[in-house]
Tab-separated table of C-alpha atoms in Angstrom:
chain	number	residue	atom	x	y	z
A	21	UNK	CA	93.044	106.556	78.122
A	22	UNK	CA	91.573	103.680	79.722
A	23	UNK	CA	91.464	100.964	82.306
A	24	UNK	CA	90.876	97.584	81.549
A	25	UNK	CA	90.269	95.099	84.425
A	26	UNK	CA	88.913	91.517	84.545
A	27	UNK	CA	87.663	89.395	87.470
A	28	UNK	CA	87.428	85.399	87.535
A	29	UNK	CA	85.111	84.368	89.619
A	30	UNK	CA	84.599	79.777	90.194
A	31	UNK	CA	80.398	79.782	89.155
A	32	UNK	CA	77.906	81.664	88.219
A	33	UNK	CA	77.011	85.622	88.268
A	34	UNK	CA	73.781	86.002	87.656
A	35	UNK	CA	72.879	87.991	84.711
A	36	UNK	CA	69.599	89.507	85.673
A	37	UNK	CA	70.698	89.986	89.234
A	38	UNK	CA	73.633	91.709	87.920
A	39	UNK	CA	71.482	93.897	85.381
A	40	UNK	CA	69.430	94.591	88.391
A	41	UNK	CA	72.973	95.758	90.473
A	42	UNK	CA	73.713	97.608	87.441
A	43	UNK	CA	70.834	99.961	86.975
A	44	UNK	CA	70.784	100.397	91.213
A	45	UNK	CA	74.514	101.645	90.923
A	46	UNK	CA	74.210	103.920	87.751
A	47	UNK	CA	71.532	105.487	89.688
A	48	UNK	CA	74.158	106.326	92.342
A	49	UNK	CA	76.782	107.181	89.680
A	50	UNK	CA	74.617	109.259	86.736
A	51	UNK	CA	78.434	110.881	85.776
A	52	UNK	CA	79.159	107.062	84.177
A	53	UNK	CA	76.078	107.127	82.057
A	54	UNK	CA	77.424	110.518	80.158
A	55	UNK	CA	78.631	111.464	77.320
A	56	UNK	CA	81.612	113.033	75.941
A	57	UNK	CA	80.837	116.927	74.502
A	58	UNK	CA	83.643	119.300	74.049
A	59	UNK	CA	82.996	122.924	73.810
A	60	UNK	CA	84.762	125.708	71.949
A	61	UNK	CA	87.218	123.754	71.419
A	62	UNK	CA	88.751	124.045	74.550
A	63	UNK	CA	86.453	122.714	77.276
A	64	UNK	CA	86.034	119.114	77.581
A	65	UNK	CA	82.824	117.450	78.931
A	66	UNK	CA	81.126	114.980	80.542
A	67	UNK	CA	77.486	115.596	80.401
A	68	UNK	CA	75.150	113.620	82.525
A	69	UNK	CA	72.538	112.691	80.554
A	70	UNK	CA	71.364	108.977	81.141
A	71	UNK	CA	72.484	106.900	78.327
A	72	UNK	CA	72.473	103.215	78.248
A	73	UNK	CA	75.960	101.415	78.905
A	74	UNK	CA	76.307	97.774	77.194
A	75	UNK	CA	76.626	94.573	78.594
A	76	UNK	CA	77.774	91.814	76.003
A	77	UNK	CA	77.394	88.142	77.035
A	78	UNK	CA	79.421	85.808	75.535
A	79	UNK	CA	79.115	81.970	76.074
A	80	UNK	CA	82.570	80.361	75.398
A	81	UNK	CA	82.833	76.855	75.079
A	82	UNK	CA	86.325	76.182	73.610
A	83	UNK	CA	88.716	77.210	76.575
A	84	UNK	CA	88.649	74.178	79.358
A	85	UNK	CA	89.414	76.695	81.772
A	86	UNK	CA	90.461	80.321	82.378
A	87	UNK	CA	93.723	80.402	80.554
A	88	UNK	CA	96.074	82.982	82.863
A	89	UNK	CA	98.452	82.209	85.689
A	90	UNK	CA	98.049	84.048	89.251
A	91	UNK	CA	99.996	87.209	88.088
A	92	UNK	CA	97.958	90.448	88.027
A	93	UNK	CA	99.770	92.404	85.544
A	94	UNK	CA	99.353	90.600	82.293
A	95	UNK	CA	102.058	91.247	79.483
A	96	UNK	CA	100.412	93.991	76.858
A	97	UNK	CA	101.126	91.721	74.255
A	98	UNK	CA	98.769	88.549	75.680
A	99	UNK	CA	96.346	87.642	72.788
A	100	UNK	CA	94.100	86.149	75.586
A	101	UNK	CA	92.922	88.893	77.899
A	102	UNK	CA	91.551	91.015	75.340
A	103	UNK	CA	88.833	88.570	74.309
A	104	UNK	CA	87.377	89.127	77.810
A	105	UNK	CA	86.841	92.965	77.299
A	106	UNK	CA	84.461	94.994	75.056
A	107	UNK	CA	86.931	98.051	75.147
A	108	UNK	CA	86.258	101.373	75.224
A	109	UNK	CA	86.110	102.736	71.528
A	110	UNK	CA	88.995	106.051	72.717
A	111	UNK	CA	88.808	107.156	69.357
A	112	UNK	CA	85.291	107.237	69.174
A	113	UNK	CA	85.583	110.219	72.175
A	114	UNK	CA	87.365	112.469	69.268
A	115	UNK	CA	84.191	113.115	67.890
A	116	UNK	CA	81.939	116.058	68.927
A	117	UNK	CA	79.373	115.189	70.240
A	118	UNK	CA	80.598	111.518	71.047
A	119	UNK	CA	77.718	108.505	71.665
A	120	UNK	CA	80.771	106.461	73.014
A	121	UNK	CA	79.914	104.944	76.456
A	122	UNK	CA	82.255	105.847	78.981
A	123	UNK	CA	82.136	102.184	80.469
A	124	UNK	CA	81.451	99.026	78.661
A	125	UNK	CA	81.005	95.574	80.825
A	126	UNK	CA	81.515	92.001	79.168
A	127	UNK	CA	80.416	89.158	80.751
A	128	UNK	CA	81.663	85.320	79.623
A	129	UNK	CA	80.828	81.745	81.037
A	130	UNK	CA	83.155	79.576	80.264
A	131	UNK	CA	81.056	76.745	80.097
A	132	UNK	CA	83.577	73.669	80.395
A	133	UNK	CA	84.916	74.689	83.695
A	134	UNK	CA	81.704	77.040	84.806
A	135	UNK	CA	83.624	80.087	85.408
A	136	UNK	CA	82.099	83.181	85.103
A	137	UNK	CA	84.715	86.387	83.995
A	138	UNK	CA	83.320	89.651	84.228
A	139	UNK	CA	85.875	92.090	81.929
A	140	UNK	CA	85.051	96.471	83.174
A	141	UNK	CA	86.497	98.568	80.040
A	142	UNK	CA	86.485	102.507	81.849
A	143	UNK	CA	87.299	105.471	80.353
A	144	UNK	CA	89.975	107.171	82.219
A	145	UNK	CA	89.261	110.648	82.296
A	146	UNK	CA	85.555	109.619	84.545
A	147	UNK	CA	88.527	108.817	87.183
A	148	UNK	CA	91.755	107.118	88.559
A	149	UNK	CA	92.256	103.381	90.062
A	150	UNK	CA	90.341	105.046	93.465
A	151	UNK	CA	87.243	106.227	91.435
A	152	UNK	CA	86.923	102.370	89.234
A	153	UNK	CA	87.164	100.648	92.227
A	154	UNK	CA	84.545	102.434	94.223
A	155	UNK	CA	82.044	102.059	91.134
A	156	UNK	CA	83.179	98.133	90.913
A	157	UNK	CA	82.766	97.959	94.686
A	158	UNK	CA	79.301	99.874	94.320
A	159	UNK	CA	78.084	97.091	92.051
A	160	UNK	CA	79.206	93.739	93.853
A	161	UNK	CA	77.925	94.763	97.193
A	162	UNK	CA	74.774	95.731	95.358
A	163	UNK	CA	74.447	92.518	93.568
A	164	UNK	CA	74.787	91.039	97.477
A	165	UNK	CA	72.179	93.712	98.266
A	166	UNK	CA	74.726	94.865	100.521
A	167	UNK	CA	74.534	98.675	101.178
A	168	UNK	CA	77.006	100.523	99.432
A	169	UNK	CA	80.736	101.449	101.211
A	170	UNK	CA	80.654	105.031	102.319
A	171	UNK	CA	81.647	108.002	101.372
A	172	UNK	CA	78.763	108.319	98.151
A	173	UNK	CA	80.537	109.417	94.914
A	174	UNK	CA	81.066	113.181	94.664
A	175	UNK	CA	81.262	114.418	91.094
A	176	UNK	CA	82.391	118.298	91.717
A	177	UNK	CA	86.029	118.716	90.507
A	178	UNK	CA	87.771	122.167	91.682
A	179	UNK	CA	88.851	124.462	88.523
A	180	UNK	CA	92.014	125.333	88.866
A	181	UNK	CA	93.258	128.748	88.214
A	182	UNK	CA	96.894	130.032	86.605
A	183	UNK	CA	97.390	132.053	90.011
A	184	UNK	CA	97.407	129.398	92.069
A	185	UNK	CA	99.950	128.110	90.621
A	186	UNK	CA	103.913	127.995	91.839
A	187	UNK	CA	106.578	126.048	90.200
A	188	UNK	CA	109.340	126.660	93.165
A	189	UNK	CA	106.861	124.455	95.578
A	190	UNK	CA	107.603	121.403	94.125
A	191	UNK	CA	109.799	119.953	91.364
A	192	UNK	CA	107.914	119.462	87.615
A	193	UNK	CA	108.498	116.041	86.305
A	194	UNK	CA	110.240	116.077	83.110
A	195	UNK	CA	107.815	113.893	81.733
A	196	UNK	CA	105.541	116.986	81.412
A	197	UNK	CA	108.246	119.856	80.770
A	198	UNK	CA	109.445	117.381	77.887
A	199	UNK	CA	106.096	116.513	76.354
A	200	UNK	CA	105.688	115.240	72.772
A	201	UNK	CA	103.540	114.379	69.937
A	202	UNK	CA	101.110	111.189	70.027
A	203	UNK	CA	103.034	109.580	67.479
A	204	UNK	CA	106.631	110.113	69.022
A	205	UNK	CA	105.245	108.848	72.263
A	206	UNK	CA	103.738	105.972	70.820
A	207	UNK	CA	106.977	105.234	69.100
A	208	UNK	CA	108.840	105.099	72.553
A	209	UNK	CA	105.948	103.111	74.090
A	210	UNK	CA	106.775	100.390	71.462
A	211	UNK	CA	110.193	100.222	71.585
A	212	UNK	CA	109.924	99.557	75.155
A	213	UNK	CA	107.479	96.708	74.336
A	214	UNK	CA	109.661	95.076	72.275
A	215	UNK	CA	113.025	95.459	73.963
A	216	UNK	CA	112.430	95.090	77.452
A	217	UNK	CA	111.461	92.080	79.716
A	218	UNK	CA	108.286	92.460	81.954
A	219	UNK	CA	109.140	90.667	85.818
A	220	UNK	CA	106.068	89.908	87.592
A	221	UNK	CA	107.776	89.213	91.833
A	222	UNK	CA	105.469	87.900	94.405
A	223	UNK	CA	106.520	88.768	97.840
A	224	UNK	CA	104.417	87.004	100.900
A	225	UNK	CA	103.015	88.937	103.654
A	226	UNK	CA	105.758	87.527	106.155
A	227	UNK	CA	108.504	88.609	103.541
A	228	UNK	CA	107.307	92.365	103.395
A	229	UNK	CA	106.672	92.376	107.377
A	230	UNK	CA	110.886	91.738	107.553
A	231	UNK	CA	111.299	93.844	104.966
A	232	UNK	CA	109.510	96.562	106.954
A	233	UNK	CA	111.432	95.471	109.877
A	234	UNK	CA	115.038	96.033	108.357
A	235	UNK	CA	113.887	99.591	107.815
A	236	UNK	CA	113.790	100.698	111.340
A	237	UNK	CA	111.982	103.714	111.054
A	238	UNK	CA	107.881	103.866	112.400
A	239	UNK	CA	107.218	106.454	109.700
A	240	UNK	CA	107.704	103.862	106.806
A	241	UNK	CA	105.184	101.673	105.066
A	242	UNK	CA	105.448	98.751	103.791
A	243	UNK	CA	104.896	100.282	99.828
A	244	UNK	CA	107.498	102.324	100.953
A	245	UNK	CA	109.949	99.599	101.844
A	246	UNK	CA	108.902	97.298	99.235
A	247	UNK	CA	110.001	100.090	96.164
A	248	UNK	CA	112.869	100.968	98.321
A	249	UNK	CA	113.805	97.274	98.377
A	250	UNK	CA	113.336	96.919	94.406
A	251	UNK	CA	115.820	100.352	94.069
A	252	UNK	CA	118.256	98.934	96.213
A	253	UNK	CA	118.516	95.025	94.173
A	254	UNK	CA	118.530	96.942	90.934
A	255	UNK	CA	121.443	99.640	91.880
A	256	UNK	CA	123.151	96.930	93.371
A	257	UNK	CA	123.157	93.839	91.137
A	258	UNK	CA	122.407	95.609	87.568
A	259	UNK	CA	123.323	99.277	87.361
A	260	UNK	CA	126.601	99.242	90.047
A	261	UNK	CA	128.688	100.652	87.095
A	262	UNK	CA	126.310	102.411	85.501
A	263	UNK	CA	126.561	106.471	86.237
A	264	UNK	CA	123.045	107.001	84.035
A	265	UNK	CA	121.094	104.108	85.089
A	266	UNK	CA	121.651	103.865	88.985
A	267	UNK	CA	118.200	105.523	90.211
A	268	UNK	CA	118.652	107.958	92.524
A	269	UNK	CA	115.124	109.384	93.188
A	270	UNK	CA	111.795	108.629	92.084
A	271	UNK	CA	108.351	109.682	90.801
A	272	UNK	CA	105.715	108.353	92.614
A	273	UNK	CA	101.588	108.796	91.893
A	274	UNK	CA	100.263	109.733	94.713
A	275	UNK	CA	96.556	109.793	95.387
A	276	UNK	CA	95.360	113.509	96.572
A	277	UNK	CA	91.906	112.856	98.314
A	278	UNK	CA	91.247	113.646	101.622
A	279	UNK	CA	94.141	115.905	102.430
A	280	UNK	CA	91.705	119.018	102.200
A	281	UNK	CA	88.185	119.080	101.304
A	282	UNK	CA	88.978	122.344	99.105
A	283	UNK	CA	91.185	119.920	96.861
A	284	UNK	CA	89.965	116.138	96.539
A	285	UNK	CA	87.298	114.951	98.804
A	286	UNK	CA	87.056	111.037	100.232
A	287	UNK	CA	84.840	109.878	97.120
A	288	UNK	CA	85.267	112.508	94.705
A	289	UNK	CA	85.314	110.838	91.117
A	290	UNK	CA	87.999	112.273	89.265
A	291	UNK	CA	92.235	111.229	88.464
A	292	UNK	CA	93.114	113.352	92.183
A	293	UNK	CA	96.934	111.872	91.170
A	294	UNK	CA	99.683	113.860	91.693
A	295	UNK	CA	103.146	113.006	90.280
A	296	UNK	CA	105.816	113.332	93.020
A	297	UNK	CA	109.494	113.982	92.466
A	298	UNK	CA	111.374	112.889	95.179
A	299	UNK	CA	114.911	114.106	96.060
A	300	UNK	CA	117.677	112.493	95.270
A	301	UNK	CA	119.115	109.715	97.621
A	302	UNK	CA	121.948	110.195	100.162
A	303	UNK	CA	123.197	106.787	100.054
A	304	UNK	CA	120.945	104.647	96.735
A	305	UNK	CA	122.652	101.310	98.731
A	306	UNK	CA	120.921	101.768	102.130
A	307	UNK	CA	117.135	100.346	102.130
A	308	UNK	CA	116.104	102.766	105.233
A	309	UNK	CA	117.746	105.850	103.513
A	310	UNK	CA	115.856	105.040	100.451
A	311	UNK	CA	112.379	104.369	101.913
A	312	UNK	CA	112.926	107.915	104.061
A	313	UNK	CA	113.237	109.664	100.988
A	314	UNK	CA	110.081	108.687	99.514
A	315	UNK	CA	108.282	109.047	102.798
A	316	UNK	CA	109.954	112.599	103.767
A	317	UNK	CA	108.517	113.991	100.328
A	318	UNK	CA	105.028	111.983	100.669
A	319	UNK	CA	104.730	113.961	104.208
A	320	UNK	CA	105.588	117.199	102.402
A	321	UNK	CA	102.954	116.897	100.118
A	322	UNK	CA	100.622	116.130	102.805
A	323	UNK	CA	100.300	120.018	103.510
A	324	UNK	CA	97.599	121.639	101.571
A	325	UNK	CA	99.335	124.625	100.386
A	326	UNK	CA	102.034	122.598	99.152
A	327	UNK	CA	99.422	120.020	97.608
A	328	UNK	CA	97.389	122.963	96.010
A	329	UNK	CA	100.136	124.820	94.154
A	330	UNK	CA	101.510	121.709	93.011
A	331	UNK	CA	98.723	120.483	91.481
A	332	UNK	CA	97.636	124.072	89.917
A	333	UNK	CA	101.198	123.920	88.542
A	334	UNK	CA	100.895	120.611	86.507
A	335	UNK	CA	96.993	121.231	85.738
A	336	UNK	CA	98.135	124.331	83.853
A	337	UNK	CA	101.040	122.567	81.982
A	338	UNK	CA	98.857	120.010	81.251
A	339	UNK	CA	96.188	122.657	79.907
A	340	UNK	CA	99.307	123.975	77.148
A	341	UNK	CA	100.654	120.761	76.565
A	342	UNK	CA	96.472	119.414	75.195
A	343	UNK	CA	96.395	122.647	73.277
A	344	UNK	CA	99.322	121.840	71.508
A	345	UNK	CA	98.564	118.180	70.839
A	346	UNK	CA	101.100	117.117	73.006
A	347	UNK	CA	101.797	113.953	75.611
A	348	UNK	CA	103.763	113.079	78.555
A	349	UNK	CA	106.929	112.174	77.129
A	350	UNK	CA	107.396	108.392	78.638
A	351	UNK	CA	111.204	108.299	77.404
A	352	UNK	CA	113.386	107.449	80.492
A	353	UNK	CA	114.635	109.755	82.309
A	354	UNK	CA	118.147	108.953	83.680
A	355	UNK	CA	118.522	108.050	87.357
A	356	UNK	CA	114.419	107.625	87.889
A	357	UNK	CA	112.072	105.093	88.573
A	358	UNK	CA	108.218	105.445	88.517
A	359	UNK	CA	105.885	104.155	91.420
A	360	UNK	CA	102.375	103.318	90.570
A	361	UNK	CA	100.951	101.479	93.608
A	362	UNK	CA	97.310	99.687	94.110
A	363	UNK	CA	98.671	97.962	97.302
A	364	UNK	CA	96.008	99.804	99.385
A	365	UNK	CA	93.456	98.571	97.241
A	366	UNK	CA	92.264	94.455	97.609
A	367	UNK	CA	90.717	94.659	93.962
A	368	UNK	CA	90.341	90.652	94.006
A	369	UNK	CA	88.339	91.234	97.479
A	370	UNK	CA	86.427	94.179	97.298
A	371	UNK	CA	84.786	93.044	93.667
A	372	UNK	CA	83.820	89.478	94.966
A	373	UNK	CA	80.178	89.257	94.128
A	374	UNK	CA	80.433	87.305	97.155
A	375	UNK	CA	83.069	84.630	96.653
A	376	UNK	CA	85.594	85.468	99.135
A	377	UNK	CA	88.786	84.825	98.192
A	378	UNK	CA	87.777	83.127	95.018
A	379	UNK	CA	87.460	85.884	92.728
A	380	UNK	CA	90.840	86.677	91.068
A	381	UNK	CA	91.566	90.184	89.623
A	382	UNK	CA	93.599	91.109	86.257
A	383	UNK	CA	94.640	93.995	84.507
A	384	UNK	CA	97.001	94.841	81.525
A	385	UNK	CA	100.280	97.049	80.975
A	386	UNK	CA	103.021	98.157	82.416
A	387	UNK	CA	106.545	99.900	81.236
A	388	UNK	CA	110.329	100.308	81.757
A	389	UNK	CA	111.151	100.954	85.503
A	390	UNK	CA	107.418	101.553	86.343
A	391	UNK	CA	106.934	99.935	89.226
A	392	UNK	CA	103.136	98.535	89.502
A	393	UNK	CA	102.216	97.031	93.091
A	394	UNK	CA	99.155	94.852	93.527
A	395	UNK	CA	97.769	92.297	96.070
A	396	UNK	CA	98.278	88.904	95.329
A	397	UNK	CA	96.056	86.891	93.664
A	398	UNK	CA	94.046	83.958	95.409
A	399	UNK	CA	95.567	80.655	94.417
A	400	UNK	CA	94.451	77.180	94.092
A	401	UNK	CA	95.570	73.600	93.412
A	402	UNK	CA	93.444	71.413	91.465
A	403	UNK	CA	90.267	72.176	92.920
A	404	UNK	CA	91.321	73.020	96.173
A	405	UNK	CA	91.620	76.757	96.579
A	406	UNK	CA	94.544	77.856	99.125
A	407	UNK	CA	94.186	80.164	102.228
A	408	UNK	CA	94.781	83.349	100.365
A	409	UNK	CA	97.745	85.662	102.021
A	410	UNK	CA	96.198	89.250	101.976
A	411	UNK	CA	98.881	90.861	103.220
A	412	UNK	CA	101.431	89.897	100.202
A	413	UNK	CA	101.963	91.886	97.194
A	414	UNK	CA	103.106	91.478	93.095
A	415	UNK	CA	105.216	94.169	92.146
A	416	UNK	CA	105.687	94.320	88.192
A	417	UNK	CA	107.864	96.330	85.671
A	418	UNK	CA	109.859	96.094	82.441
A	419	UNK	CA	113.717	96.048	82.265
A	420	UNK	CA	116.543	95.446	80.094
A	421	UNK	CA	116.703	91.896	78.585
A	422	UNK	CA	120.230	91.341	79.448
A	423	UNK	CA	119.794	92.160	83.153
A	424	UNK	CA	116.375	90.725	83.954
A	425	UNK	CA	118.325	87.148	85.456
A	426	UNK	CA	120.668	89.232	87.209
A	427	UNK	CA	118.105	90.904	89.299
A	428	UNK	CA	115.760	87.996	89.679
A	429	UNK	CA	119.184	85.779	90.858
A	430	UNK	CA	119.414	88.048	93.682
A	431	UNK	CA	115.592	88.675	94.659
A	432	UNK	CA	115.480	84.518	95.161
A	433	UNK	CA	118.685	84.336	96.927
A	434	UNK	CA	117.567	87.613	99.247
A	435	UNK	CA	114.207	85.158	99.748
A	436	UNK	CA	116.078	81.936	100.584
A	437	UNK	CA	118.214	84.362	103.303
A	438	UNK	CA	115.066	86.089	104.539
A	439	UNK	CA	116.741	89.090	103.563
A	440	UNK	CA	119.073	88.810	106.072
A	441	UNK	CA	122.281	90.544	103.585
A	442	UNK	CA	120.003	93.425	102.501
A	443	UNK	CA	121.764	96.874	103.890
A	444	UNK	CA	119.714	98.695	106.126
C-alpha cells in the first residue's frame, strides 16, 4: 500500500532550498496534497484540496556513517532502514474522511560523516514506480532550479466499464481469480519471510551486453535476457527434478502508458500496471527461447484493443474482489515466476539533487520468485567514489534456503566463464 524509498546523498541538502523545491513541485502536482474520501461506500477518492505534507528533520549523531551496503533491495526485516522513513500511516486511510497525507518526506544528517539521507514514504494508490519517480525527479531538478522533465503530470484516469471487458483476450493471473482475505494473505507473506533466503546478484554492464549477445534475436532486451537468464540457472541447477517447481512461464508487470492516449498517457499519475501471463516455454533450458516468450507476449500487449480489454478485465475483478474484502492471493503458483522491473528507471541518477553519481538509492521488500531489477548502486572505496557502471543491474528475490548456494555456485562460475556454457 506503499512505497518506501531512501536516497544517500555525501553533504548537505539544503533544508530551505528543499522546502522551497517542495512547495514549487506540489504546485505542479496538487493530486499529492489530497486527501483520502470514500463515497457510498464504494467510490474511493482522492480529493485535491491543498493540505500540508510533513517534513521531519532529524539530526543523528550516533551512526559514524550510513550503515547499508550497495544493494538496493534491502531485506524487509532490516531494523535500520526504517529509522530513515516517516511512513505513511495506511491504516489511517480506513477512516472516512482521512487527514492522512498521502506522502510524508524525512530528512536526516548524519552528522559524523555529513551525509544527508532523504527517506519519500508514498501512498501507492496516488501511482506506480513511473508516477514516484516523476514527482522525485520533479523535486531534485527543482531544487537545481532545473526545469522540470517533460511530459507535466496528468491526473485524469479512464473509468473503466464491465463491457469492455473480455476474459478470452488475455489469460487472468491466478493471483486475482484466487484472491483471499487480508489476514490469510498476510499469513503467506510471513511464512515466506521467514523461510526463504533473499539473493541480491549484481551483474555489470559488460556481463548483460554478452548476455544479450547469446540471445541472438534483435527483438530482445536486455530485461528480457537478464530474467530469461535467472529462469534458465534456476530450472537448471535447483528445480531439474522438480515437475512443480521448474518455471515454465511468467507474470510480468508491465507498465501501460503511452501505448494509446485513450488508456495511459506519457505522465499520467496513476498504477497503469498490467499483470502479464506469458505462455508457457517450448524448451525452459534454452535462454533465447525463454527471452522470446516474454517478448512475443510483451508485443501482443502492445496492441490497444488487446491492452484495453485486458485491463477492463482485471479492473473489474479487482472491483469484486475490494467489495468482498479480498487480496491478491501471493501463494505460489506452480511453474511461475514474477517480474517486477525498474531497470528503465536510474532512480540513484534521476533524484541526485545534483551529485552525480553520488547519490545512492534504496528501497525495501521483495518475495519468493519475484524477480526485482534495479540499476546498480554507485560505489566507493574509502573516500574515493568509483566510476559508476550505469548500464549494470541488481536483480533480487527470495528462494528456498536449501537451494540458495546451489544457484549462486553456478551464477559465479557462469561469471568467471563469461557465460560462455549458458544454452542459447
Amino acid at each position: 500500500a506503499r512505497i518506501n524509498n531512501v536516497f544517500v546523498y555525501p553533504s548537505e541538502i539544503n533544508v530551505d532550498q528543499l522546502k522551497d523545491a517542495l512547495s514549487r513541485t506540489l504546485s505542479l502536482w496538487p493530486f499529492v496534497v489530497g486527501r483520502t474520501i470514500l463515497e457510498n461506500d464504494q467510490h474511493h477518492i482522492i480529493e485535491m484540496c491543498d493540505n500540508p505534507i510533513p517534513i521531519t528533520l532529524v539530526i543523528n549523531n550516533d551512526l559514524k556513517e550510513w550503515p547499508l551496503d550497495s544493494n538496493v533491495i534491502v531485506e524487509a526485516n532490516n531494523k535500520l532502514f526504517p529509522i530513515f522513513i516517516d511512513e505513511v500511516q495506511v491504516t489511517k486511510f480506513f477512516n472516512n474522511p482521512s487527514d492522512e497525507p498521502l506522502v510524508r518526506l524525512k530528512l536526516t544528517h548524519i552528522i559524523q560523516s555529513n551525509e544527508w539521507v532523504l527517506g519519500i514514504s508514498w501512498y501507492h494508490p496516488l501511482g506506480d514506480a513511473a508516477a514516484c519517480i516523476h514527482f522525485s525527479n520533479t523535486l531534485s531538478r527543482l531544487y537545481q532550479q532545473m526545469e522540470p522533465t517533460q511530459p507535466l503530470p496528468i491526473f485524469q484516469r479512464r473509468l473503466w466499464r464491465e463491457d469492455e471487458a473480455d476474459q478470452s483476450v488475455l489469460p487472468i493471473p491466478k493471483q486475482f481469480r484466487d484472491a483471499q482475505s487480508i489476514e490469510e494473505v498476510s499469513k503467506i507473506s510471513s511464512a515466506y519471510q521467514l523461510n526463504y533466503d533473499q539473493l541480491n546478484l549484481h551483474f555489470s554492464g559488460k556481463q548483460l551486453a554478452i548476455l544479450r549477445m547469446l540471445a541472438d534475436e534483435n527483438s530482445i532486451t536486455i530485461q528480457d535476457v537478464l530474467t530469461a537468464y535467472i529462469i534458465l540457472t534456476l530450472n537448471k541447477y535447483c528445480y531439474n527434478n522438480n515437475d512443480e517447481r521448474r518455471i515454465l512461464h511468467t507474470i510480468t508487470i508491465v507498465n501501460s502508458r503511452g501505448v494509446s492516449d485513450f488508456i495511459a498517457p506519457q505522465g499520467q499519475v496513476s498504477n497503469s500496471l498490467f499483470m502479464m501471463l506469458s505462455n508457457d516455454f517450448d524448451d525452459p533450458y534454452s535462454l533465447s527461447n525463454i527471452a522470446k516468450t516474454i517478448r512475443q507476449l510483451i508485443i501482443q500487449l502492445r496492441d490497444p484493443k488487446v491492452l484495453e480489454s485486458g485491463i477492463a478485465t482485471i479492473d473489474g475483478l479487482i472491483r469484486k474482489n475490494i467489495r468482498n474484502n479480498k487480496f491478491p492471493n501471493p501463494q505460489l503458483v506452480p511453474n511461475e515466476i514474477a517480474v517486477n522491473s525498474n531497470f528503465k528507471y536510474d532512480w540513484a541518477n534521476l533524484v541526485d539533487f545534483g551529485y552525480t553519481d553520488k547519490c545512492r538509492f534504496y528501497t525495501i521488500w521483495t518475495s519468493v520468485l519475484y524477480l526485482r531489477v534495479f540499476r546498480l548502486n554507485p560505489e566507493k572505496e574509502g573516500n574515493q567514489w568509483l566510476p559508476r557502471d550505469r548500464d549494470g543491474a541488481e536483480v533480487s528475490f527470495r528462494m528456498e534456503k536449501d537451494l540458495k548456494e546451489k544457484f549462486i555456485n553456478a551464477w559465479k562460475r557462469d561469471i568467471i566463464e563469461n557465460f560462455q556454457n549458458v544454452k542459447k
